[in-house]
Amino acid sequence: EIVWQAGHVPFIPHTMTSLWALQYPKAHGDWLEIDLEILERCDAMVRLPGPSEGADREVEFAEKHNIPVVDLDEFKDDE
């Protein structure tokens, strides 16, 4: 909600592809590749706190492709 209220459209891969995954099951690695394809089209990435190999992989990908990675706390000033 914080990202939306700051004027951005959030995309949350694991929640927004869950129905697709139910209809067309894929290996976890396939979903990670799809996620990176989507991330490549994003203007920025918000890294949420907490351990996540998938999110760490997204950060590495974003940095390699010059996609800004920001912390969720940066949006709290906009409230």
PDB file of C-alpha atoms in Angstrom:
ATOM      1  CA  GLU A   1       0.000   0.000   0.000  1.00  0.00           C
ATOM      2  CA  ILE A   2       2.863   2.368   0.795  1.00  0.00           C
ATOM      3  CA  VAL A   3       4.231   2.039  -2.744  1.00  0.00           C
ATOM      4  CA  TRP A   4       0.773   2.608  -4.262  1.00  0.00           C
ATOM      5  CA  GLN A   5       0.138   5.665  -2.083  1.00  0.00           C
ATOM      6  CA  ALA A   6       3.468   7.085  -3.256  1.00  0.00           C
ATOM      7  CA  GLY A   7       2.155   7.008  -6.842  1.00  0.00           C
ATOM      8  CA  HIS A   8       3.699   3.779  -8.097  1.00  0.00           C
ATOM      9  CA  VAL A   9       2.137   0.517  -9.297  1.00  0.00           C
ATOM     10  CA  PRO A  10       3.490  -2.427  -7.301  1.00  0.00           C
ATOM     11  CA  PHE A  11       3.958  -5.868  -8.815  1.00  0.00           C
ATOM     12  CA  ILE A  12       4.318  -8.749  -6.364  1.00  0.00           C
ATOM     13  CA  PRO A  13       5.338 -11.814  -8.387  1.00  0.00           C
ATOM     14  CA  HIS A  14       4.392 -14.620  -6.024  1.00  0.00           C
ATOM     15  CA  THR A  15       0.942 -13.216  -5.316  1.00  0.00           C
ATOM     16  CA  MET A  16       0.119 -11.973  -8.797  1.00  0.00           C
ATOM     17  CA  THR A  17       1.012 -15.206 -10.562  1.00  0.00           C
ATOM     18  CA  SER A  18      -0.550 -17.620  -8.066  1.00  0.00           C
ATOM     19  CA  LEU A  19      -3.657 -18.349 -10.172  1.00  0.00           C
ATOM     20  CA  TRP A  20      -1.488 -18.903 -13.221  1.00  0.00           C
ATOM     21  CA  ALA A  21       0.597 -21.344 -11.167  1.00  0.00           C
ATOM     22  CA  LEU A  22      -2.502 -23.273 -10.108  1.00  0.00           C
ATOM     23  CA  GLN A  23      -3.666 -23.650 -13.701  1.00  0.00           C
ATOM     24  CA  TYR A  24      -0.220 -24.277 -15.213  1.00  0.00           C
ATOM     25  CA  PRO A  25       2.176 -25.703 -12.616  1.00  0.00           C
ATOM     26  CA  LYS A  26       5.869 -25.114 -13.262  1.00  0.00           C
ATOM     27  CA  ALA A  27       9.108 -25.846 -11.457  1.00  0.00           C
ATOM     28  CA  HIS A  28      10.193 -23.187  -8.940  1.00  0.00           C
ATOM     29  CA  GLY A  29      13.149 -22.262 -11.159  1.00  0.00           C
ATOM     30  CA  ASP A  30      10.812 -21.585 -14.068  1.00  0.00           C
ATOM     31  CA  TRP A  31       8.843 -19.118 -11.957  1.00  0.00           C
ATOM     32  CA  LEU A  32      12.065 -17.369 -10.984  1.00  0.00           C
ATOM     33  CA  GLU A  33      12.946 -16.953 -14.666  1.00  0.00           C
ATOM     34  CA  ILE A  34       9.489 -15.532 -15.401  1.00  0.00           C
ATOM     35  CA  ASP A  35       9.945 -13.171 -12.462  1.00  0.00           C
ATOM     36  CA  LEU A  36      13.214 -11.861 -13.906  1.00  0.00           C
ATOM     37  CA  GLU A  37      11.560 -11.335 -17.298  1.00  0.00           C
ATOM     38  CA  ILE A  38       8.962  -9.170 -15.575  1.00  0.00           C
ATOM     39  CA  LEU A  39      11.548  -7.367 -13.436  1.00  0.00           C
ATOM     40  CA  GLU A  40      13.462  -6.425 -16.578  1.00  0.00           C
ATOM     41  CA  ARG A  41      10.463  -4.289 -17.597  1.00  0.00           C
ATOM     42  CA  CYS A  42      10.165  -2.501 -14.237  1.00  0.00           C
ATOM     43  CA  ASP A  43      11.363   1.015 -13.460  1.00  0.00           C
ATOM     44  CA  ALA A  44      12.600   0.062  -9.989  1.00  0.00           C
ATOM     45  CA  MET A  45      12.589  -2.712  -7.417  1.00  0.00           C
ATOM     46  CA  VAL A  46      11.622  -2.419  -3.763  1.00  0.00           C
ATOM     47  CA  ARG A  47      13.555  -4.863  -1.572  1.00  0.00           C
ATOM     48  CA  LEU A  48      11.525  -5.885   1.440  1.00  0.00           C
ATOM     49  CA  PRO A  49      13.337  -6.782   4.658  1.00  0.00           C
ATOM     50  CA  GLY A  50      14.071 -10.372   5.556  1.00  0.00           C
ATOM     51  CA  PRO A  51      15.991 -13.279   4.125  1.00  0.00           C
ATOM     52  CA  SER A  52      15.018 -14.455   0.635  1.00  0.00           C
ATOM     53  CA  GLU A  53      17.214 -16.185  -1.910  1.00  0.00           C
ATOM     54  CA  GLY A  54      14.734 -15.186  -4.622  1.00  0.00           C
ATOM     55  CA  ALA A  55      14.773 -11.523  -3.618  1.00  0.00           C
ATOM     56  CA  ASP A  56      18.574 -11.565  -3.386  1.00  0.00           C
ATOM     57  CA  ARG A  57      18.647 -12.943  -6.926  1.00  0.00           C
ATOM     58  CA  GLU A  58      16.278 -10.180  -8.043  1.00  0.00           C
ATOM     59  CA  VAL A  59      18.552  -7.525  -6.498  1.00  0.00           C
ATOM     60  CA  GLU A  60      21.570  -8.966  -8.296  1.00  0.00           C
ATOM     61  CA  PHE A  61      19.638  -8.983 -11.574  1.00  0.00           C
ATOM     62  CA  ALA A  62      18.317  -5.449 -11.060  1.00  0.00           C
ATOM     63  CA  GLU A  63      21.762  -4.056 -10.305  1.00  0.00           C
ATOM     64  CA  LYS A  64      23.230  -5.798 -13.360  1.00  0.00           C
ATOM     65  CA  HIS A  65      20.490  -4.234 -15.538  1.00  0.00           C
ATOM     66  CA  ASN A  66      20.693  -0.734 -13.986  1.00  0.00           C
ATOM     67  CA  ILE A  67      17.285  -1.038 -12.336  1.00  0.00           C
ATOM     68  CA  PRO A  68      17.253   0.995  -9.109  1.00  0.00           C
ATOM     69  CA  VAL A  69      16.778  -1.037  -5.926  1.00  0.00           C
ATOM     70  CA  VAL A  70      15.174   0.889  -3.088  1.00  0.00           C
ATOM     71  CA  ASP A  71      14.254   0.079   0.491  1.00  0.00           C
ATOM     72  CA  LEU A  72      10.611   0.221   1.536  1.00  0.00           C
ATOM     73  CA  ASP A  73      11.555   2.770   4.221  1.00  0.00           C
ATOM     74  CA  GLU A  74      12.258   5.307   1.462  1.00  0.00           C
ATOM     75  CA  PHE A  75       8.521   5.445   0.742  1.00  0.00           C
ATOM     76  CA  LYS A  76       7.501   6.075   4.345  1.00  0.00           C
ATOM     77  CA  ASP A  77       8.622   9.712   4.070  1.00  0.00           C
ATOM     78  CA  ASP A  78       5.998  10.199   1.336  1.00  0.00           C
ATOM     79  CA  GLU A  79       3.107   9.395   3.709  1.00  0.00           C
TER      80      GLU A  79
END
